[in-house]
Coordinates of C-alpha atoms and ligand atoms in Angstrom, one line a residue:
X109 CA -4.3 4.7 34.3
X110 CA -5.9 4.2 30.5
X111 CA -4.4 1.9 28.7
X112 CA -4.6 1.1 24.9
X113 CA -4.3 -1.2 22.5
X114 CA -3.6 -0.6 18.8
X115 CA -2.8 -3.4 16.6
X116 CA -0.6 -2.2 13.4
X117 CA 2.3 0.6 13.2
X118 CA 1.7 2.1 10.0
X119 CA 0.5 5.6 9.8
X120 CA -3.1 4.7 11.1
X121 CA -1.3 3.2 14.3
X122 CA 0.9 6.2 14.9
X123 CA -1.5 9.0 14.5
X124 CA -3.7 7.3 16.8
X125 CA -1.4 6.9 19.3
X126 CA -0.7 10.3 19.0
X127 CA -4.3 11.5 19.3
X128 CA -4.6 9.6 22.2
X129 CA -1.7 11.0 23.9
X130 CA -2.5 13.9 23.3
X131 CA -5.6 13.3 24.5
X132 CA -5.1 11.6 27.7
X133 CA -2.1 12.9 28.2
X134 CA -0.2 11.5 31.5
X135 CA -3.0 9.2 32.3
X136 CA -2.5 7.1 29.5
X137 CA 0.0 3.5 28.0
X138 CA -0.4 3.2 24.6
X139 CA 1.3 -0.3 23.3
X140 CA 1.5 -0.4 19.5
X141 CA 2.1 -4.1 18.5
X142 CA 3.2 -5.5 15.0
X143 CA 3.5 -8.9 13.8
X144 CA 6.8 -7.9 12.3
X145 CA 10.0 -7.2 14.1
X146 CA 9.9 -3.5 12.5
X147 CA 7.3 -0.8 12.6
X148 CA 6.1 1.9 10.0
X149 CA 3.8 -0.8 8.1
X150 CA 2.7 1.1 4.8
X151 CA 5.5 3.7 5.1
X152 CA 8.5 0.6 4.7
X153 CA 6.4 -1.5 2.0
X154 CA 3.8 0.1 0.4
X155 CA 5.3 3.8 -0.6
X156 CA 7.7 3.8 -3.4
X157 CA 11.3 3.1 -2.7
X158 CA 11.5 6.0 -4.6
X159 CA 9.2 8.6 -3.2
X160 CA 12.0 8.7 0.5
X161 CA 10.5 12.5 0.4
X162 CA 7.2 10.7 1.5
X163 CA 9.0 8.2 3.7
X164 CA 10.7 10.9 5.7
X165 CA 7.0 11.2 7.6
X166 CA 8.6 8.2 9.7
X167 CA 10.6 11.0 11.8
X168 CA 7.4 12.4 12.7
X169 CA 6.2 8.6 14.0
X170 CA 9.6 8.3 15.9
X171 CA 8.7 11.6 18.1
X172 CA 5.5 9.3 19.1
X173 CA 7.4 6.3 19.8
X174 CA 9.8 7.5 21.6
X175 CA 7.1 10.1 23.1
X176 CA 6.1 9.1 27.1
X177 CA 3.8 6.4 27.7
X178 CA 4.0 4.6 24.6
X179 CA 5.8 1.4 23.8
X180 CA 6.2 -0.3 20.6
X181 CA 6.2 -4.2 20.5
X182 CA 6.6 -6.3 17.3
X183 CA 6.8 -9.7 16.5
X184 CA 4.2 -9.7 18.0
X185 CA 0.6 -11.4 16.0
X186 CA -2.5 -10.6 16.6
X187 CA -4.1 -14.1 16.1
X188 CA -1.1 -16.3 16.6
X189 CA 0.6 -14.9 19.7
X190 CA -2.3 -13.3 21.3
X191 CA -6.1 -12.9 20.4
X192 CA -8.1 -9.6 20.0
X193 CA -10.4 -11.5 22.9
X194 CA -7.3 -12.0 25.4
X195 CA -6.3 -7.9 24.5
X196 CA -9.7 -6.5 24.9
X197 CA -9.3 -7.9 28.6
X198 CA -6.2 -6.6 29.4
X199 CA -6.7 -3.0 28.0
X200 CA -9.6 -0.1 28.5
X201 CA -9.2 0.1 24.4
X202 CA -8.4 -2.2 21.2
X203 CA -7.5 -0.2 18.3
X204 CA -7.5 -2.3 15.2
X205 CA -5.2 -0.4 12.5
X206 CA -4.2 -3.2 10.4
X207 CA -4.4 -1.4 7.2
X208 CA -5.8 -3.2 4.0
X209 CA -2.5 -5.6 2.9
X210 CA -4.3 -8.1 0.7
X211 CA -5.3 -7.2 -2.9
X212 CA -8.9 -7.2 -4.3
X213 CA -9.1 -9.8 -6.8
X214 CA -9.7 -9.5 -10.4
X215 CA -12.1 -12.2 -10.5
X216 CA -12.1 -13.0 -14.4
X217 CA -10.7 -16.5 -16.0
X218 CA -7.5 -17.1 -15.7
X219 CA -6.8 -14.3 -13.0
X220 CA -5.2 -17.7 -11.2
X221 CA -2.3 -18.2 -13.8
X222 CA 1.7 -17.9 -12.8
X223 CA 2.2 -14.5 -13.9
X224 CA -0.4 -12.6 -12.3
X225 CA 0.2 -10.9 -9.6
X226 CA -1.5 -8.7 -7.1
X227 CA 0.0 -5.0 -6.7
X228 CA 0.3 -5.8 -2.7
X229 CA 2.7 -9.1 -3.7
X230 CA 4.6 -6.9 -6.5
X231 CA 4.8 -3.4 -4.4
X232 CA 5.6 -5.8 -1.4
X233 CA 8.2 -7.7 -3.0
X234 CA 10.0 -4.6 -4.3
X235 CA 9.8 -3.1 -0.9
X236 CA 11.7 -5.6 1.0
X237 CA 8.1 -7.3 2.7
X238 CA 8.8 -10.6 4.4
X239 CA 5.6 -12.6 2.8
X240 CA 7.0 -11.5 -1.3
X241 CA 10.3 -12.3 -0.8
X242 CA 10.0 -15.4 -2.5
X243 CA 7.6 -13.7 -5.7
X244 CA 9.9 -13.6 -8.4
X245 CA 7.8 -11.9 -10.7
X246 CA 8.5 -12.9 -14.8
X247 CA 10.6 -10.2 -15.9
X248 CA 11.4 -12.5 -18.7
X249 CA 8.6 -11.2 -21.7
X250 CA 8.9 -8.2 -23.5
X251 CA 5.1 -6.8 -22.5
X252 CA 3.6 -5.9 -18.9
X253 CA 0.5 -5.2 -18.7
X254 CA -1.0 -3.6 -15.4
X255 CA -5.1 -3.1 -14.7
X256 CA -6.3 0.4 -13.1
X257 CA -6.1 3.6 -12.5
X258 CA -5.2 4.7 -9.8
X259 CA -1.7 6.1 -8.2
X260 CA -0.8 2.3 -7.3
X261 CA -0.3 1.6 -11.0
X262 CA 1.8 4.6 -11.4
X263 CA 3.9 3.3 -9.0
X264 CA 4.2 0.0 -10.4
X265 CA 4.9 1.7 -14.5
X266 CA 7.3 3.5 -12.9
X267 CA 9.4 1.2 -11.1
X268 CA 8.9 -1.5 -14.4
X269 CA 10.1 1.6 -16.6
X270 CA 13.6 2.9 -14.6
X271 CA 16.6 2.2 -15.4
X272 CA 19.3 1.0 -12.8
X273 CA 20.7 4.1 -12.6
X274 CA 16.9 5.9 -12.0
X275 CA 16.8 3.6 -8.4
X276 CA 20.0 5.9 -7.2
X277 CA 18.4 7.4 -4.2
X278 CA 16.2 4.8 -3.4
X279 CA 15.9 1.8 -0.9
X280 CA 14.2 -0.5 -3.6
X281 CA 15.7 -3.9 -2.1
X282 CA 18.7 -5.8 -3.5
X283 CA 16.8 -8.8 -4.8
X284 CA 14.5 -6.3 -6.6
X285 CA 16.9 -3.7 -7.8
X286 CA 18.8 -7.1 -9.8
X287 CA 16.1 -8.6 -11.0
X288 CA 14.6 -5.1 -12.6
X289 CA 18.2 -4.7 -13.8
X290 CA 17.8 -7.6 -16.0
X291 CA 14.1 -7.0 -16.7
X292 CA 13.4 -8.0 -20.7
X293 CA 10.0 -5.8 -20.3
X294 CA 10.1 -2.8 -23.1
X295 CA 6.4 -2.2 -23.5
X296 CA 3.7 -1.3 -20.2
X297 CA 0.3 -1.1 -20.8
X298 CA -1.7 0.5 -18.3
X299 CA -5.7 -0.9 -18.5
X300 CA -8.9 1.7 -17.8
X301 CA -11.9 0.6 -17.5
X302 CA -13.0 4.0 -17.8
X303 CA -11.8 7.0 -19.5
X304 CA -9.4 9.6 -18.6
X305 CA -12.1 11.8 -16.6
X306 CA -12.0 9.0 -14.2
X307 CA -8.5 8.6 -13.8
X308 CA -7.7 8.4 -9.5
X309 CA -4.1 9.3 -10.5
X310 CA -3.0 12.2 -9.2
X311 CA -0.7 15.4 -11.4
X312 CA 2.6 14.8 -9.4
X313 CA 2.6 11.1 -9.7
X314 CA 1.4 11.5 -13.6
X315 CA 4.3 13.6 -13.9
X316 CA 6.7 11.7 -12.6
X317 CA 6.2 9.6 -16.2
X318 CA 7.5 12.7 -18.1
X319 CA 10.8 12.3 -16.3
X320 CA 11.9 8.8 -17.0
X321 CA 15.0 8.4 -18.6
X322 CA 14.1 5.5 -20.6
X323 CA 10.4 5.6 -21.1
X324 CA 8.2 7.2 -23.3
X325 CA 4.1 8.0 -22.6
X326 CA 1.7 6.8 -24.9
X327 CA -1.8 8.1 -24.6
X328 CA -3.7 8.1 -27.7
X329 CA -5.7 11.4 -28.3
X330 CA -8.6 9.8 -29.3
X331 CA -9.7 8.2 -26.0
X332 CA -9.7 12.1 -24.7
X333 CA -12.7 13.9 -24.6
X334 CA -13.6 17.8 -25.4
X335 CA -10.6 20.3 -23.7
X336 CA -13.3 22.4 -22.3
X337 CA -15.1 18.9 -20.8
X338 CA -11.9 19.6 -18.3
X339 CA -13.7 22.6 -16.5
X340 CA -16.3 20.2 -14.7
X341 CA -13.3 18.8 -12.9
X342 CA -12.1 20.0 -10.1
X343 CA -8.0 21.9 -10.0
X344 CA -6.0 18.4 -9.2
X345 CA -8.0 16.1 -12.0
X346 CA -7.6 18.9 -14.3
X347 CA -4.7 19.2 -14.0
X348 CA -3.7 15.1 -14.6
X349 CA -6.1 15.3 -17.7
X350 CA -4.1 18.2 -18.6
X351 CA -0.8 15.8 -18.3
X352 CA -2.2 13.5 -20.1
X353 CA -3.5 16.0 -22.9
X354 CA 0.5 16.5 -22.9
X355 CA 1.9 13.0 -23.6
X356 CA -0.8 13.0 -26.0
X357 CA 0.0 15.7 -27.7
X358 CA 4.2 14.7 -27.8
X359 CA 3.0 11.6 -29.4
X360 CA 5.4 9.2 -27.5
X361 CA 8.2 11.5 -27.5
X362 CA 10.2 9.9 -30.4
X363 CA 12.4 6.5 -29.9
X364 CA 12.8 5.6 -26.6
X365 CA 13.6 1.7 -25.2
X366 CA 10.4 1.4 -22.7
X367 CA 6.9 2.3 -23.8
X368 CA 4.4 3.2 -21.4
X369 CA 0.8 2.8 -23.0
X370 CA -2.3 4.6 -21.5
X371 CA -5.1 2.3 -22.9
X372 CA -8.9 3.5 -22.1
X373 CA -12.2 2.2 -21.8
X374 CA -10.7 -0.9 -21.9
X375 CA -11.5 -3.3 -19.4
X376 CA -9.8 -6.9 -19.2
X377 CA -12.3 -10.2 -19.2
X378 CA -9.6 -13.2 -19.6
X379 CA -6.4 -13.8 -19.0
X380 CA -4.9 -17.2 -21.4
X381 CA -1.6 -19.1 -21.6
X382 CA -0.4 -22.1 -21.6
X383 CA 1.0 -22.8 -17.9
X384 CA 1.5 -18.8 -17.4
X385 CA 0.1 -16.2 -18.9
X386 CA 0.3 -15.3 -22.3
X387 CA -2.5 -12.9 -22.9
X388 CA -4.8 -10.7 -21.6
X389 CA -8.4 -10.1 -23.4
X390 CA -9.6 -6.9 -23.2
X391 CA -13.4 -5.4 -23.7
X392 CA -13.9 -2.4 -25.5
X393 CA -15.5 -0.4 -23.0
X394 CA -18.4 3.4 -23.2
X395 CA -19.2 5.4 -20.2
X396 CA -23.2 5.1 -19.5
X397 CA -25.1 8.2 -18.6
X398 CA -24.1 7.5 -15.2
X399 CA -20.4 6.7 -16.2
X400 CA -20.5 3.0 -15.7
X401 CA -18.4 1.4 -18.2
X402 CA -20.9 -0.6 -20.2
X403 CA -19.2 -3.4 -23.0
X404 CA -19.3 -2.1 -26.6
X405 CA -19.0 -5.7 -27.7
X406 CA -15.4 -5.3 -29.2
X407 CA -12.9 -7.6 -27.8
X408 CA -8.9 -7.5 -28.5
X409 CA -6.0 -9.3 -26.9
X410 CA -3.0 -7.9 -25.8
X411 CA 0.3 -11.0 -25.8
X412 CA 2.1 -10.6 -22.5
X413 CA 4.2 -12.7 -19.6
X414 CA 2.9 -10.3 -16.7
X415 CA -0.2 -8.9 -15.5
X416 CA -0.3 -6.7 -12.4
X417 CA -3.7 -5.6 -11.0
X418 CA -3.9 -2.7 -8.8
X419 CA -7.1 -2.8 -8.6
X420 CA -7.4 -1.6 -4.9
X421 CA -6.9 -3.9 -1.2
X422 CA -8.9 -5.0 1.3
X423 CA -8.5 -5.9 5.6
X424 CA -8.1 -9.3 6.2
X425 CA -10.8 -10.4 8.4
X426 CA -10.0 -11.5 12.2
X427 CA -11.4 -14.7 13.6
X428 CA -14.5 -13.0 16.0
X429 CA -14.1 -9.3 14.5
X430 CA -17.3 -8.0 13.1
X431 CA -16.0 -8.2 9.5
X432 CA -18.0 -6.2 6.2
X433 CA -17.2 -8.7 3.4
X434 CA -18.6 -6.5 0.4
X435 CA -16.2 -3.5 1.6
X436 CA -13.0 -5.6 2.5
X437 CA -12.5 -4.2 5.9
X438 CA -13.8 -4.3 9.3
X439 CA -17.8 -3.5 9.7
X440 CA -17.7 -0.7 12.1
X441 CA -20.3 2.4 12.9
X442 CA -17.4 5.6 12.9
X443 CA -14.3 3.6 14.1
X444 CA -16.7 2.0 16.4
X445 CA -17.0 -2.1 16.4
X446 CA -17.7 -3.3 19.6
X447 CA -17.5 -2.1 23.6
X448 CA -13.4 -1.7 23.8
X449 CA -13.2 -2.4 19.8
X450 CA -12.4 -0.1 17.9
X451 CA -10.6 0.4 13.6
X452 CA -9.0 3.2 12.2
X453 CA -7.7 4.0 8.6
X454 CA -8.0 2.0 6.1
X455 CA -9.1 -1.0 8.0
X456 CA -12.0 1.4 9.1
X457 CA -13.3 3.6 5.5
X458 CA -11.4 1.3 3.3
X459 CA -8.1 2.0 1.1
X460 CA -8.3 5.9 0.0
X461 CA -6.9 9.1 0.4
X462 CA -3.5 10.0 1.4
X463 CA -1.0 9.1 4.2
X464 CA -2.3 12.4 6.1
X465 CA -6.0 11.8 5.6
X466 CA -5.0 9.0 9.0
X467 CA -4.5 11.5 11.5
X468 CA -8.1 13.0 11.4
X469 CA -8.8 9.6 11.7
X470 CA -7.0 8.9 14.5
X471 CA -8.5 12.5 16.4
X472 CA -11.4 10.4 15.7
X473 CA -10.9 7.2 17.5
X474 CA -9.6 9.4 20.0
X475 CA -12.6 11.3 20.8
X476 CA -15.1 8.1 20.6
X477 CA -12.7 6.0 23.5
X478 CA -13.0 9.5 25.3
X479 CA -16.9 9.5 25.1
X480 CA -17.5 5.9 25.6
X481 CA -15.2 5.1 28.4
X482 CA -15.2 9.0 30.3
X483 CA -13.5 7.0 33.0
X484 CA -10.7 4.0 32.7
X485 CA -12.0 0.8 33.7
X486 CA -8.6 -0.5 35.8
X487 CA -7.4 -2.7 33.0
X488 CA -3.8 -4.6 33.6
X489 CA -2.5 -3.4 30.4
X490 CA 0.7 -3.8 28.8
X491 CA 2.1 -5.4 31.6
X492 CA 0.0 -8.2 31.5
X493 CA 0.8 -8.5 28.1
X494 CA 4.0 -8.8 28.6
X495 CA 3.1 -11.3 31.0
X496 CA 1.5 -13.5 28.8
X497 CA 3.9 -13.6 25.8
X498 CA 7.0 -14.4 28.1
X499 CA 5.0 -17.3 28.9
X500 CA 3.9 -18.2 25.5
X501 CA 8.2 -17.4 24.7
X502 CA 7.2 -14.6 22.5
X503 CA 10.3 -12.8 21.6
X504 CA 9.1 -9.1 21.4
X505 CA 10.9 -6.2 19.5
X506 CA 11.3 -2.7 21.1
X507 CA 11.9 0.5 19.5
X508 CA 15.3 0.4 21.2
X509 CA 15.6 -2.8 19.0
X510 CA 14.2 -1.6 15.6
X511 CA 17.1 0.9 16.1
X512 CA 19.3 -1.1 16.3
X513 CA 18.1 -3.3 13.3
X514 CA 17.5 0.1 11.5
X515 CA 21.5 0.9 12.0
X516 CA 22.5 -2.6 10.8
X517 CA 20.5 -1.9 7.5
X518 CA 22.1 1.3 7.1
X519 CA 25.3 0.3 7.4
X520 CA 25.0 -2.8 4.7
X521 CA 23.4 0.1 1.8
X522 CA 24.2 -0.3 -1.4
X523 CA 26.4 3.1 -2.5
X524 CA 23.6 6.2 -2.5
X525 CA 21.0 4.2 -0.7
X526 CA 19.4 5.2 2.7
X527 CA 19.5 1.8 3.6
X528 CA 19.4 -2.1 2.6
X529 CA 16.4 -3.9 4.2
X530 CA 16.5 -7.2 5.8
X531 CA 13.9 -9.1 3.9
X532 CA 13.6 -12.2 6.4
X533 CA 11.4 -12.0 10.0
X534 CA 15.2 -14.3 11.2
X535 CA 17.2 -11.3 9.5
X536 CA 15.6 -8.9 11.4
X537 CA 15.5 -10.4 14.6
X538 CA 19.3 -11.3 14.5
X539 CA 19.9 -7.8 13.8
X540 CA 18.3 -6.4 16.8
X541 CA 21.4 -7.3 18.7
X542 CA 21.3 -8.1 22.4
Ligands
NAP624 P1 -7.5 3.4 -6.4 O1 -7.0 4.8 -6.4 O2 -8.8 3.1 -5.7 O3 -7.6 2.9 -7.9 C1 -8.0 1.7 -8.3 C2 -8.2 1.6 -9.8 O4 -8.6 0.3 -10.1 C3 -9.3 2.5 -10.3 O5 -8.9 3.1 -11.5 C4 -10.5 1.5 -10.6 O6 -11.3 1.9 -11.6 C5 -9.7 0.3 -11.0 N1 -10.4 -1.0 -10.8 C6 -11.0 -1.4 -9.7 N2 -11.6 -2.6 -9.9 C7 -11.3 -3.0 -11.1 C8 -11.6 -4.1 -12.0 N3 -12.2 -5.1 -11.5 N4 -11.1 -4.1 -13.2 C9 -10.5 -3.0 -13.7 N5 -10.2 -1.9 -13.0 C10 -10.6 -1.9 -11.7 O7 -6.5 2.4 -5.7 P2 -4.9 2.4 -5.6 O8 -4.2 2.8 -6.8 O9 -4.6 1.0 -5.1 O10 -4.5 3.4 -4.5 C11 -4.9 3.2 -3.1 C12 -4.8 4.5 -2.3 O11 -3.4 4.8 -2.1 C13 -5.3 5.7 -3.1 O12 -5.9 6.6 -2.2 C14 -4.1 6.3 -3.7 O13 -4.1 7.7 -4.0 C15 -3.0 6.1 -2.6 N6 -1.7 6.1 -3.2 C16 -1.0 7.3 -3.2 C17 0.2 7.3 -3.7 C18 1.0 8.7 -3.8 O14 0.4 9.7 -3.4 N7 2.2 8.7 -4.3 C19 0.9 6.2 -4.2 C20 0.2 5.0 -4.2 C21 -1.1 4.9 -3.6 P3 -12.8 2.5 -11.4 O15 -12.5 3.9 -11.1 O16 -13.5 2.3 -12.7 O17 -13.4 1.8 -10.2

């Protein structure tokens, strides 16, 4: 019997537990663990609570998990419970899908300042994660402002933008869902450092904008560049210039309570305020021949009480894991980091693409365990494990269990919601029952 490792049950965790049952079929364990008591990692608290057509890929994950030979344990941290050392020598494979959880850092003055806040803490804390619980983000100033991009910031506009009444639907959690409720923010800026070309939004997400009840879009027509500059791109960046050429056009869309400002070439250097922030300095940005954003030497300041950078993430390092500190995420040669070592998704290329581009990824970590090891090496596997954190009086979380906690949150929703999280590790793990 093979047996496997993977460490994280977000998407990269499932779809290589798939590939690898499908793989090895009957001659493979798979054990996913999670330092949380509940599984689905980016799918529960990174995707929007209002995107549930994109959650709804959890059904396909529960098909896995429940699929033979594969076990799901959380509570369960790599690091604190059990080292990647100690699971390397009880299983043929270590599969290291940890995602990228912790945000880049802006790395300008002031970046330090109560009021600044990474798009993992913000997304997380809207999302019902156990480490942002506590956030409370200042909803209190009349101005957000919100660096890059890229379909993170979107996200972020768009939940800082609804109304109450826009989060029907949704499973944004209860602490969240009051405290936007009371929200005193009116005017979003969303920082470029670059121009609308190099946008990483994508047109459905861009679009979404156009349907707030509240908000209008701001983009001003000068930062655009020629309409026939368009037919270098390719069909999907077209197409979200294109949406942007629109809000342009509509000029803001007449009085509405929420602004949403599209601000390019415009790059932030300082953040100031007394205590918190107050202000954000921006440099005036032009594209190089190469389209580097070079600084034109003009320097404004936008007054705010909230600056959100989504900026991108990065893999937090583990003690003794090969680690590639530039990149933010494990240093690995195609999935491969060591005999028995191996990452996947976004703790392997770093944090692109989409949900699905994870299951090539896992095919891929598949294939490599099947050409390194043709044979299994007679591992203990997972019941060694299991082994080990009874002794250590590690209280582990089945699938059995997270269904049980899963009921429990559907049955305390809010009217319309899916379901109301449990936002505490003790929460959860009173839920699970007996
Ligand atoms: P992203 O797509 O990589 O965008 C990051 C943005 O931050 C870019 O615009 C980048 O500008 C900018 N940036 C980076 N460093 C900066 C700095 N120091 N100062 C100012 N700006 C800076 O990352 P993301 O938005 O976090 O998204 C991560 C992944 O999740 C993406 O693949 C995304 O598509 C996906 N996602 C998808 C959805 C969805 O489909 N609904 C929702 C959320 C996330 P430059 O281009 O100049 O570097």
């Amino acid at each position: 019997m093979r047996h496997i490792a993977v460490i994280g049950s977000g998407p990269a965790g499932y779809y290589t537990a798939e590939a690898c049952a499908q793989r090895f079929g009957a001659a493979v364990r798979i054990d996913i663990v999670d330092r949380l008591p509940v599984p689905f990692g980016l799918i529960r608290f990174g995707v929007a609570p209002d995107h549930q057509a994109i959650k709804a890929v959890t059904r396909r994950y529960e098909a896995i998990a429940e699929g033979k030979g594969v076990r799901f344990l959380g509570n369960v941290a790599v690091g604190r419970d059990v080292t990647v050392d100690e699971l390397r020598g009880l299983y043929d494979a270590v599969v290291i899908a940890t995602g990228a959880p912790a945000d880049r850092p802006l790395d300008i003055p002031g970046d330090d300042l109560p009021g600044v806040i990474g798009s993992a803490a913000f997304v997380g804390w809207y999302n019902g994660h156990p480490d942002f619980t506590e956030l409370a983000p200042p909803l209190d100033g009349d101005t957000a402002v919100i660096v890059g991009n890229g379909n993170v910031a979107l996200d972020v506009a768009r939940i800082l933008a609804k109304s109450p009444a826009e989060f029907v639907g949704s499973d944004i959690v209860a602490h969240a869902f009051e405290a936007l409720g009371n929200s005193a923010i009116r005017r979003i800026v969303v920082l470029g450092r670059r121009g609308p070309h190099q946008i990483h939004m994508t047109p459905k997400e861009l679009a979404e904008l156009a349907e707030l009840e509240r908000a209008a879009v701001r983009v001003d027509p000068a930062d655009l560049p020629p309409v026939g500059d368009d037919d270098a791109l390719d069909a999907s960046a077209r197409k979200a210039v294109g949406q942007l050429r629109e809000f342009a056009a509509a000029g803001g869309a007449g009085e509405r309570p929420v602004g949403i400002d599209f601000r390019f070439f415009a790059r932030p250097v300082a953040i100031t305020g007394e205590g918190r922030v107050e202000r954000v300095e921006i440099q005036r940005m032009q594209l190089d021949a190469a389209g580097e954003p070079q600084p034109t030497g003009a320097i404004e300041s936008i007054d705010c009480g909230l600056v959100i950078s989504c900026i991108g993430y990065r893999s937090p390092p583990i003690p003794g894991v090969p680690y590639d500190e530039p990149a933010g995420r494990f240093a690995n040669d195609a999935g491969r980091i060591a005999p028995g070592l191996y990452c996947v998704g976004w703790a392997r290329r770093g944090p692109t693409g989409t949900i699905g581009t994870n299951r090539p990824d896992g095919y891929l970590i598949a294939d490599a365990i099947a050409a390194d090891q043709p044979v299994a090496a007679g591992k203990p596997g997972g019941a060694a494990l299991d082994a080990l954190l009874t002794d250590r009086g590690v209280a582990t979380v089945s699938f059995d269990d997270w269904h049980r906690i899963e009921a429990a949150e559907a049955a305390r929703a809010r009217d319309g919601a899916p379901r109301e999280k449990f936002v505490d590790v003790d929460e959860m793990l009173g839920a699970r029952g007996a």
